[in-house]
JSON list of C-alpha atoms in Angstrom, two decimals:
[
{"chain": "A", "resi": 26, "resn": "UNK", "atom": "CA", "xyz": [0.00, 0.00, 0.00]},
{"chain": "A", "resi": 27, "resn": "UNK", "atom": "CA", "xyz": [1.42, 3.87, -0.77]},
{"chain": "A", "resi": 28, "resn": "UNK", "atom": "CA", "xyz": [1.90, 6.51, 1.88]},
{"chain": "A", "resi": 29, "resn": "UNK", "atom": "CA", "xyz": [0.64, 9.40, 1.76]},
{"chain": "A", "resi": 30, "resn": "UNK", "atom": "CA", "xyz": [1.91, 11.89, -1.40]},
{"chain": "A", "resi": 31, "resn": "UNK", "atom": "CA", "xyz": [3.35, 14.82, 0.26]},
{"chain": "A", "resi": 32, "resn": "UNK", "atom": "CA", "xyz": [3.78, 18.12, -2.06]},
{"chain": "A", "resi": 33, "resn": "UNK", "atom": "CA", "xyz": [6.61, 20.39, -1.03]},
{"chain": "A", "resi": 34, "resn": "UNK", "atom": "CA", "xyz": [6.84, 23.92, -3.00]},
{"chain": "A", "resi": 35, "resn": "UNK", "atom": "CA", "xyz": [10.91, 24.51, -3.52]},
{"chain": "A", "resi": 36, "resn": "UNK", "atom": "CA", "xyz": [11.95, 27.76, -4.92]},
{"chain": "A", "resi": 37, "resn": "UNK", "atom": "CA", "xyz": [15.63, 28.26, -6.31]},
{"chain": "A", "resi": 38, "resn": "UNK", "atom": "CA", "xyz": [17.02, 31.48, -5.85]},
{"chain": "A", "resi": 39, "resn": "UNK", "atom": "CA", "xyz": [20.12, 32.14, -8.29]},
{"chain": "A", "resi": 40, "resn": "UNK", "atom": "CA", "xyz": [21.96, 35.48, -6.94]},
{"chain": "A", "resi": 41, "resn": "UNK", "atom": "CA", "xyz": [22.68, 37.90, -10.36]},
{"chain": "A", "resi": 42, "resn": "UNK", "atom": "CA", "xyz": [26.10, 38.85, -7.96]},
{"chain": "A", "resi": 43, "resn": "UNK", "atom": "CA", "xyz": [28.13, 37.02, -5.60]},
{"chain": "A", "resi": 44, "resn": "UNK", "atom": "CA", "xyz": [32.10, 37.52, -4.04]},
{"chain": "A", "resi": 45, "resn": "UNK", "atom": "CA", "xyz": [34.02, 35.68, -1.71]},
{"chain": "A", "resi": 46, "resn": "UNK", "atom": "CA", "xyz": [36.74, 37.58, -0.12]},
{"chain": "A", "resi": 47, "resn": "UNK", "atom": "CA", "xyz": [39.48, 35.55, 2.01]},
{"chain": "A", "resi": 48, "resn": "UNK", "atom": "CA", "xyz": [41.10, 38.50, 3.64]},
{"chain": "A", "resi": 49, "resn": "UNK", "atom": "CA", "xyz": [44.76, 38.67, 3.96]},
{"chain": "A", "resi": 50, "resn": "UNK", "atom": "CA", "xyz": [45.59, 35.28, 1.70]},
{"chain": "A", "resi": 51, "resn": "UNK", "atom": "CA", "xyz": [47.31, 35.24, -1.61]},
{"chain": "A", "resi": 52, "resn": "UNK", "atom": "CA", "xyz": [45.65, 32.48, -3.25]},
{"chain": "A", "resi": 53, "resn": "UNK", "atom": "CA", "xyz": [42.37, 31.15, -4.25]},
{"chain": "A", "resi": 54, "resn": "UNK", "atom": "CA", "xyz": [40.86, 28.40, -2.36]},
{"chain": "A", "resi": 55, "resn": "UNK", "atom": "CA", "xyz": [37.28, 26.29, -1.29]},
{"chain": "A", "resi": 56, "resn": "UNK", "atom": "CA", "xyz": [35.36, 26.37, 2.08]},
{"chain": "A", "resi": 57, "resn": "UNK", "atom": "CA", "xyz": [33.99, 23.21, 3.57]},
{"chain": "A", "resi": 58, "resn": "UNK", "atom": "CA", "xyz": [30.52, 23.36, 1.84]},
{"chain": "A", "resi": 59, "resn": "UNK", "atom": "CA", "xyz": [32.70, 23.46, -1.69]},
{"chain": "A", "resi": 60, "resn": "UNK", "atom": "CA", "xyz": [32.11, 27.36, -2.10]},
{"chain": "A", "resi": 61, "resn": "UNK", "atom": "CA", "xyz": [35.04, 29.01, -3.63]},
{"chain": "A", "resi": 62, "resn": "UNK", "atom": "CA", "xyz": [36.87, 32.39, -2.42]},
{"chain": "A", "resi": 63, "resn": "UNK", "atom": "CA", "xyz": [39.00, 34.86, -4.26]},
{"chain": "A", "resi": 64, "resn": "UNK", "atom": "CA", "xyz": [41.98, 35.56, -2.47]},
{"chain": "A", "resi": 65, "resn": "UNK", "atom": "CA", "xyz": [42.17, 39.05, -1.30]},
{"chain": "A", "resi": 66, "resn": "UNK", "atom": "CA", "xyz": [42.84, 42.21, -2.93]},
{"chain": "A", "resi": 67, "resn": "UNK", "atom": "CA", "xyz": [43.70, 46.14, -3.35]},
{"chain": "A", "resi": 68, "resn": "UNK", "atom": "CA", "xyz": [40.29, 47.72, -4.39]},
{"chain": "A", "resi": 69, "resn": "UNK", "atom": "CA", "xyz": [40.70, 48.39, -8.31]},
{"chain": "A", "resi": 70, "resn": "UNK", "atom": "CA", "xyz": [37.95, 50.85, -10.10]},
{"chain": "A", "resi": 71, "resn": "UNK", "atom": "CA", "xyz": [34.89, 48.31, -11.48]},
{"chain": "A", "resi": 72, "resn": "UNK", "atom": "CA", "xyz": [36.20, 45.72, -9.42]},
{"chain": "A", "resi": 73, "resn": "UNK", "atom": "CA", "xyz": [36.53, 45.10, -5.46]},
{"chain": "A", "resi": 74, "resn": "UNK", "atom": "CA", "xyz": [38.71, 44.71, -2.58]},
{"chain": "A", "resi": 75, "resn": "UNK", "atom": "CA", "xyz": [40.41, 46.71, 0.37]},
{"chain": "A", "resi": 76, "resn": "UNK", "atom": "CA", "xyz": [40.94, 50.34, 0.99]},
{"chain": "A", "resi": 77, "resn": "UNK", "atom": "CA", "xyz": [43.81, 51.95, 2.63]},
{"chain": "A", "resi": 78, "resn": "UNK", "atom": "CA", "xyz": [46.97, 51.34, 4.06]},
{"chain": "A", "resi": 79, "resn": "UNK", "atom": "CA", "xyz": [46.38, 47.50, 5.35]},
{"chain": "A", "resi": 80, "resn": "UNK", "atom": "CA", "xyz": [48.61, 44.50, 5.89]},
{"chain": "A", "resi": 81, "resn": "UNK", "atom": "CA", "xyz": [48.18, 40.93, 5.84]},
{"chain": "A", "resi": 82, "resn": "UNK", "atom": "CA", "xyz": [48.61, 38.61, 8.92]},
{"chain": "A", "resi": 83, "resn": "UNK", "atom": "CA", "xyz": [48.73, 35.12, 9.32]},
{"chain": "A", "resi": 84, "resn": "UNK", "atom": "CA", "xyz": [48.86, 31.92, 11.42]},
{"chain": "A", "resi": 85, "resn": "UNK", "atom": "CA", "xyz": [49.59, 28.42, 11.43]},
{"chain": "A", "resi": 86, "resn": "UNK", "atom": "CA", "xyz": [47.52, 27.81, 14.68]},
{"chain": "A", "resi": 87, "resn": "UNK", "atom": "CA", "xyz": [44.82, 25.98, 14.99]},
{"chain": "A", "resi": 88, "resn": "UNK", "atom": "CA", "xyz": [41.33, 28.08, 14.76]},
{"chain": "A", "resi": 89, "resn": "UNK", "atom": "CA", "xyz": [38.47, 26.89, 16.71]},
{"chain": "A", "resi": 90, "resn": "UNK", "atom": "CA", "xyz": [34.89, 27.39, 16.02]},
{"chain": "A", "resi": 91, "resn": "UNK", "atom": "CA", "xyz": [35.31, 26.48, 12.36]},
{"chain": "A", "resi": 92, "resn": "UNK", "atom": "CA", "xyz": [35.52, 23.74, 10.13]},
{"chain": "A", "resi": 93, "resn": "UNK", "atom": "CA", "xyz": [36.76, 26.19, 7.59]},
{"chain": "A", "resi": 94, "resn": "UNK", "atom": "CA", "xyz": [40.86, 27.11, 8.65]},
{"chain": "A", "resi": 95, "resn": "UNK", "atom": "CA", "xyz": [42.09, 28.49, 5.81]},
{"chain": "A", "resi": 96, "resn": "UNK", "atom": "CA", "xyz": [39.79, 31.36, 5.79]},
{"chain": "A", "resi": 97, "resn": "UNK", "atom": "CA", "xyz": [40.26, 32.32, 9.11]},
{"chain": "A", "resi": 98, "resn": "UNK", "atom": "CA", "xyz": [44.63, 31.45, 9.59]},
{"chain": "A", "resi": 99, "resn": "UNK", "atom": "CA", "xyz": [44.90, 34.43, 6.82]},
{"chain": "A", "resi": 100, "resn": "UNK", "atom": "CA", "xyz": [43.54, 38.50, 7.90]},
{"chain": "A", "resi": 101, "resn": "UNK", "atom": "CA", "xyz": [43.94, 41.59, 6.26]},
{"chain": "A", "resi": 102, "resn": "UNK", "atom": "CA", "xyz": [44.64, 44.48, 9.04]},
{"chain": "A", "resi": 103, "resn": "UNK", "atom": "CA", "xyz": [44.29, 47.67, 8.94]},
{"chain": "A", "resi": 104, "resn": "UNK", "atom": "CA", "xyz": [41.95, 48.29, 5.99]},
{"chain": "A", "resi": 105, "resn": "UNK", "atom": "CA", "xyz": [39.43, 51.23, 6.27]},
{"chain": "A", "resi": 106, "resn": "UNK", "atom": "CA", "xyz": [36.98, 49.25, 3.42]},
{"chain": "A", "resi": 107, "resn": "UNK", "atom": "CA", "xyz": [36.05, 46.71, 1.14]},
{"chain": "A", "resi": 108, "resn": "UNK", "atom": "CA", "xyz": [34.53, 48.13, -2.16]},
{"chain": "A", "resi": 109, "resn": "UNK", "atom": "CA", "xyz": [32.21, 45.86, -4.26]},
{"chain": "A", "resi": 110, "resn": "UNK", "atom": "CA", "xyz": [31.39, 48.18, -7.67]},
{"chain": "A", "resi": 111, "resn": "UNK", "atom": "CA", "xyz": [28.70, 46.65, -9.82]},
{"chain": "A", "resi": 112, "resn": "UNK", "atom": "CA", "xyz": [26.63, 45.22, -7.40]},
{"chain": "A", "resi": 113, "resn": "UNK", "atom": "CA", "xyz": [22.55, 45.06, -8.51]},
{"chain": "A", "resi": 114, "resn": "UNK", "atom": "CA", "xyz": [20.51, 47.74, -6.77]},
{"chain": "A", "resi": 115, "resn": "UNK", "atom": "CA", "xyz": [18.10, 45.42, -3.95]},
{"chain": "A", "resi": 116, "resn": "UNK", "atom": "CA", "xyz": [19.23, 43.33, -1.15]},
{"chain": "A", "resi": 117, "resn": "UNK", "atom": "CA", "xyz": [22.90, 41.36, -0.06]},
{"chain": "A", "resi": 118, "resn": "UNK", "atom": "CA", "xyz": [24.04, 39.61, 2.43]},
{"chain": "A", "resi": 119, "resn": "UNK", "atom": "CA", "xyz": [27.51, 40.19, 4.07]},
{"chain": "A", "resi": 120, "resn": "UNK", "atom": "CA", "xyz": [28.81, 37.42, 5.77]},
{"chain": "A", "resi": 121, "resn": "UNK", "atom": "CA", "xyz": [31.75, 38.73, 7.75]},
{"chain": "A", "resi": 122, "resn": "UNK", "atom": "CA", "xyz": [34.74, 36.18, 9.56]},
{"chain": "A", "resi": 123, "resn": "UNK", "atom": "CA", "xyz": [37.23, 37.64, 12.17]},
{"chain": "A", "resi": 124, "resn": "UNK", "atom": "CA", "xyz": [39.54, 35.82, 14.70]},
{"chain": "A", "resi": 125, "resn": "UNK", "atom": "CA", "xyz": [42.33, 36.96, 16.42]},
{"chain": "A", "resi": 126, "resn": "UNK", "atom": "CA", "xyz": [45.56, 35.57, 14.93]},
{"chain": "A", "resi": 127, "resn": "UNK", "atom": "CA", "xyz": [47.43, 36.56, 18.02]},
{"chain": "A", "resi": 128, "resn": "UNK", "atom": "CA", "xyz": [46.73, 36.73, 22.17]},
{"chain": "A", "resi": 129, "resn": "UNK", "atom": "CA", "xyz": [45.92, 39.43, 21.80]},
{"chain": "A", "resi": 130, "resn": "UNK", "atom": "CA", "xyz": [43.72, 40.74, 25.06]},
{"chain": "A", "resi": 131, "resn": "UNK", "atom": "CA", "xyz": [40.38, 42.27, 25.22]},
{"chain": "A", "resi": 132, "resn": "UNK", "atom": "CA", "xyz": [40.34, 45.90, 24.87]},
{"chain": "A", "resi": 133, "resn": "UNK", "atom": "CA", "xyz": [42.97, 46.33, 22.89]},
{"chain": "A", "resi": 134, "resn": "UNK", "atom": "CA", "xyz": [41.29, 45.89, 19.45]},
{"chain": "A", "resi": 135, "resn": "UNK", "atom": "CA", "xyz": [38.13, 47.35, 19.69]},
{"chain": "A", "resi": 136, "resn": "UNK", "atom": "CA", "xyz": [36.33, 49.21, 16.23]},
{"chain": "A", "resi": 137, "resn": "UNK", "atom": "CA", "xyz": [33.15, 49.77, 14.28]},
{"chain": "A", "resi": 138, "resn": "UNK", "atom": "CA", "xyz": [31.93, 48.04, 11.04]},
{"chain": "A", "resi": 139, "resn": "UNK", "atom": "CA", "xyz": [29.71, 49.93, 8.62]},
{"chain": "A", "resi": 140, "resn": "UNK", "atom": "CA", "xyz": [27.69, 48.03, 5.72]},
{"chain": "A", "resi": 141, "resn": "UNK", "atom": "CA", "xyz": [26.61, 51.05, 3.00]},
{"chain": "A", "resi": 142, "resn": "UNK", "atom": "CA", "xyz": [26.47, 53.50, 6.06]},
{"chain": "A", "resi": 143, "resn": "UNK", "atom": "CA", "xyz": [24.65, 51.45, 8.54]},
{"chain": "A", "resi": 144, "resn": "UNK", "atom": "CA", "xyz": [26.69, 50.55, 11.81]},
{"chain": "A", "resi": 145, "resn": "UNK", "atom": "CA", "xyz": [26.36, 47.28, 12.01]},
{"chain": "A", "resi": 146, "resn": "UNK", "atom": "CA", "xyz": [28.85, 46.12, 14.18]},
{"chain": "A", "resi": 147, "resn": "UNK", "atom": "CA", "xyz": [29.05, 48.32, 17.27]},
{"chain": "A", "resi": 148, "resn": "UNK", "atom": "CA", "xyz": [32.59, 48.37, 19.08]},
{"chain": "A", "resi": 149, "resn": "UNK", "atom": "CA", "xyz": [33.38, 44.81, 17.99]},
{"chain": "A", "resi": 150, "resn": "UNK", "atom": "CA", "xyz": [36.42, 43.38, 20.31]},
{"chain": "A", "resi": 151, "resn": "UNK", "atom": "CA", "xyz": [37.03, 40.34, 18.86]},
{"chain": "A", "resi": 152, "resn": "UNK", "atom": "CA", "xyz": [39.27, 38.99, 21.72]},
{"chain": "A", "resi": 153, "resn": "UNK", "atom": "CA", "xyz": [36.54, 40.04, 23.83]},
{"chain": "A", "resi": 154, "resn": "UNK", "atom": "CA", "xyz": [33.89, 38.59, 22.56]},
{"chain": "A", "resi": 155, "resn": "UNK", "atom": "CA", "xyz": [35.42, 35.02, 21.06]},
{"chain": "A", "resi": 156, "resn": "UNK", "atom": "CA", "xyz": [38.93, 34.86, 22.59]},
{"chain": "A", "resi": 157, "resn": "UNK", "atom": "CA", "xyz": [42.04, 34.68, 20.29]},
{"chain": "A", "resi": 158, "resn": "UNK", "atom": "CA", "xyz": [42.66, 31.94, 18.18]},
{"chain": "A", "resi": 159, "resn": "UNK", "atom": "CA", "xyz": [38.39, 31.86, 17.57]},
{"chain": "A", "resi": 160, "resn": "UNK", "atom": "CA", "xyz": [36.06, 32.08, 14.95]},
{"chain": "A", "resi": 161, "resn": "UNK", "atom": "CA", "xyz": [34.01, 34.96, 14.74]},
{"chain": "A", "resi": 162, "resn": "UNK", "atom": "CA", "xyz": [30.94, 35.35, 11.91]},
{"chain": "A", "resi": 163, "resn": "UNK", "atom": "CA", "xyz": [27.97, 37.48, 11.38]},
{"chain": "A", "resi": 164, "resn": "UNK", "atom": "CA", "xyz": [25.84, 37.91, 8.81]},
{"chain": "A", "resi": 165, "resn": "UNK", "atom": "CA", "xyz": [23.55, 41.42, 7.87]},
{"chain": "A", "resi": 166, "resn": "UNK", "atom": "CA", "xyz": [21.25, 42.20, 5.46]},
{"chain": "A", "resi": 167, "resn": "UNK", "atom": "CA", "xyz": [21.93, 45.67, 3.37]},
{"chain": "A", "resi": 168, "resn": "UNK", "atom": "CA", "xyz": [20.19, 47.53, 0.70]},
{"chain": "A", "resi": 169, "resn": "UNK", "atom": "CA", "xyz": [22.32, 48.51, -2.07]},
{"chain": "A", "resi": 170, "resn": "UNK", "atom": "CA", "xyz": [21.10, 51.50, -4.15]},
{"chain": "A", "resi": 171, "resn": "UNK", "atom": "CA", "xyz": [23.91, 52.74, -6.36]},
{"chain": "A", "resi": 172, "resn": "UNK", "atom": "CA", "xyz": [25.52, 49.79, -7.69]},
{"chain": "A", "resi": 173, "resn": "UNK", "atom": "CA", "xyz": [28.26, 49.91, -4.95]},
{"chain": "A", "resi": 174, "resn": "UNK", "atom": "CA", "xyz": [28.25, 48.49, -1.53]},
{"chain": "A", "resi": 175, "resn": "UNK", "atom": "CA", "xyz": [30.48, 49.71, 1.13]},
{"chain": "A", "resi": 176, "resn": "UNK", "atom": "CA", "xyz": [31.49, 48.02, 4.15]},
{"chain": "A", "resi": 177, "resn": "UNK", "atom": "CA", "xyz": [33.74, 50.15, 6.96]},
{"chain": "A", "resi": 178, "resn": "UNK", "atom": "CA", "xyz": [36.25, 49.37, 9.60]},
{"chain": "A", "resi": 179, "resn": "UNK", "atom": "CA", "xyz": [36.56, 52.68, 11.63]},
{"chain": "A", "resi": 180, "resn": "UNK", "atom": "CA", "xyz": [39.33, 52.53, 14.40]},
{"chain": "A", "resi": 181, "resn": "UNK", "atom": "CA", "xyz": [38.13, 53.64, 17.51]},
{"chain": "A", "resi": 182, "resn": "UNK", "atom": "CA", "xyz": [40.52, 55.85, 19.01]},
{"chain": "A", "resi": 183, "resn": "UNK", "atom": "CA", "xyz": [43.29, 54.26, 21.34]},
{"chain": "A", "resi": 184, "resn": "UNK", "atom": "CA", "xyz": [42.68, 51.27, 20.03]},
{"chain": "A", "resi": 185, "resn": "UNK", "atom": "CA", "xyz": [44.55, 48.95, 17.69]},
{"chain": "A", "resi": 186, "resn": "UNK", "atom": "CA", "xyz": [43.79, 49.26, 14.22]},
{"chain": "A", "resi": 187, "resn": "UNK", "atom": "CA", "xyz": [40.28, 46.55, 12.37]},
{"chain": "A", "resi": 188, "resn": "UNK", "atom": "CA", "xyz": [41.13, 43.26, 11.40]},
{"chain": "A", "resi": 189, "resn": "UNK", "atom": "CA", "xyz": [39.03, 41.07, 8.66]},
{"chain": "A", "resi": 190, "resn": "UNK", "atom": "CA", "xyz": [39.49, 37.47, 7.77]},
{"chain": "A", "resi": 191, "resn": "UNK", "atom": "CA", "xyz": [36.14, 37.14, 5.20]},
{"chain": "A", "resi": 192, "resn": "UNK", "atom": "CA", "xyz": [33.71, 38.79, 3.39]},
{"chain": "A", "resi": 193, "resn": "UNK", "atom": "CA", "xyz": [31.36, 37.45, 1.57]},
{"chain": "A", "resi": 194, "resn": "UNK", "atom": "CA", "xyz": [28.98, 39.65, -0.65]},
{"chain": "A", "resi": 195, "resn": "UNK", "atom": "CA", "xyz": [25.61, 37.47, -2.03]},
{"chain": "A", "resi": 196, "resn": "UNK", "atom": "CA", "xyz": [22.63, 39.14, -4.14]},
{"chain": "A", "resi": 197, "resn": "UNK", "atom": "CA", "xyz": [19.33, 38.28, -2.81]},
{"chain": "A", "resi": 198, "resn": "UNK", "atom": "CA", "xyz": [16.32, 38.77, -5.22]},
{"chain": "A", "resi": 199, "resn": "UNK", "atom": "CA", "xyz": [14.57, 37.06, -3.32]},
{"chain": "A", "resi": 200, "resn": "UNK", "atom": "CA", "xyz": [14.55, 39.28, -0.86]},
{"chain": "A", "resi": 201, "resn": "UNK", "atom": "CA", "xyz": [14.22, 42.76, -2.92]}
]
């Protein structure tokens, strides 16, 4: 005898715009769930990648909370912003990863992150909040309205300067 026929609605959302950042690494290279990240970058005009006077750090140490080391062993410090040009007007997602890649103690890193304007991360002390060695995400939701989006590191003062191991940037018309 058949079960019961169960109908379940599936909707597949192709995004018109997608970038995976590793911060701080010099090659390409896949995640755990197979997605693949561009290594990072100085921001070129029509393109994307970091702003200012940054440098790259790195660390053969184990990073916990992760599955995914290779993203989080490389970090780009000292960047005031990633640029993304040519990104469709409507809604992203910006998946950002940070971890310490020294002991560094709380209250010694301590700044803002900005997505297109919007603080988003408040006084994020990475040490603080996952210890060193740790990984960090979090995800937001912008609204992109001129074909650029913008995401800030501002140094608070006293304070050593931002530190960013990914960004990912994902169109979501499925969202708009």
């Amino acid at each position: 005898m058949a079960g019961p026929v169960l109908t379940v609605p599936v909707e597949l959302v192709v995004p018109r715009y997608q970038v995976a950042l590793d911060a701080g690494s010099t090659g390409a290279s896949t995640d755990s769930l197979g997605d693949g990240w561009s290594p990072d970058r100085k921001y070129t005009t029509g393109s994307y990648g970091y702003q200012g006077n940054a440098s790259a750090q790195s660390t053969s140490r184990t990073i916990t909370v992760t599955n995914d080391q290779k993203l989080f062993r490389d970090a780009r410090g000292g960047m005031y912003e990633c640029r993304f040009d040519n990104v469709p007007n409507g809604t992203c997602t910006v998946e950002l990863g940070f971890a310490e890649l020294s002991s560094t103690k709380p209250d010694k890193r301590v700044f803002d992150v900005l997505a297109e304007g919007t603080q988003v991360l408040p006084s994020l002390d990475i040490a603080l909040e996952a210890g060193t060695y740790t990984a960090l995400t979090r995800t937001y939701t912008v609204t992109v309205t001129d074909g650029t989006l913008h995401v800030r590191s501002v140094t608070h003062t006293r304070f050593g300067k931002p530190l960013l191991n990914s960004l990912r940037v994902t169109d979501r018309p499925d969202k708009s």
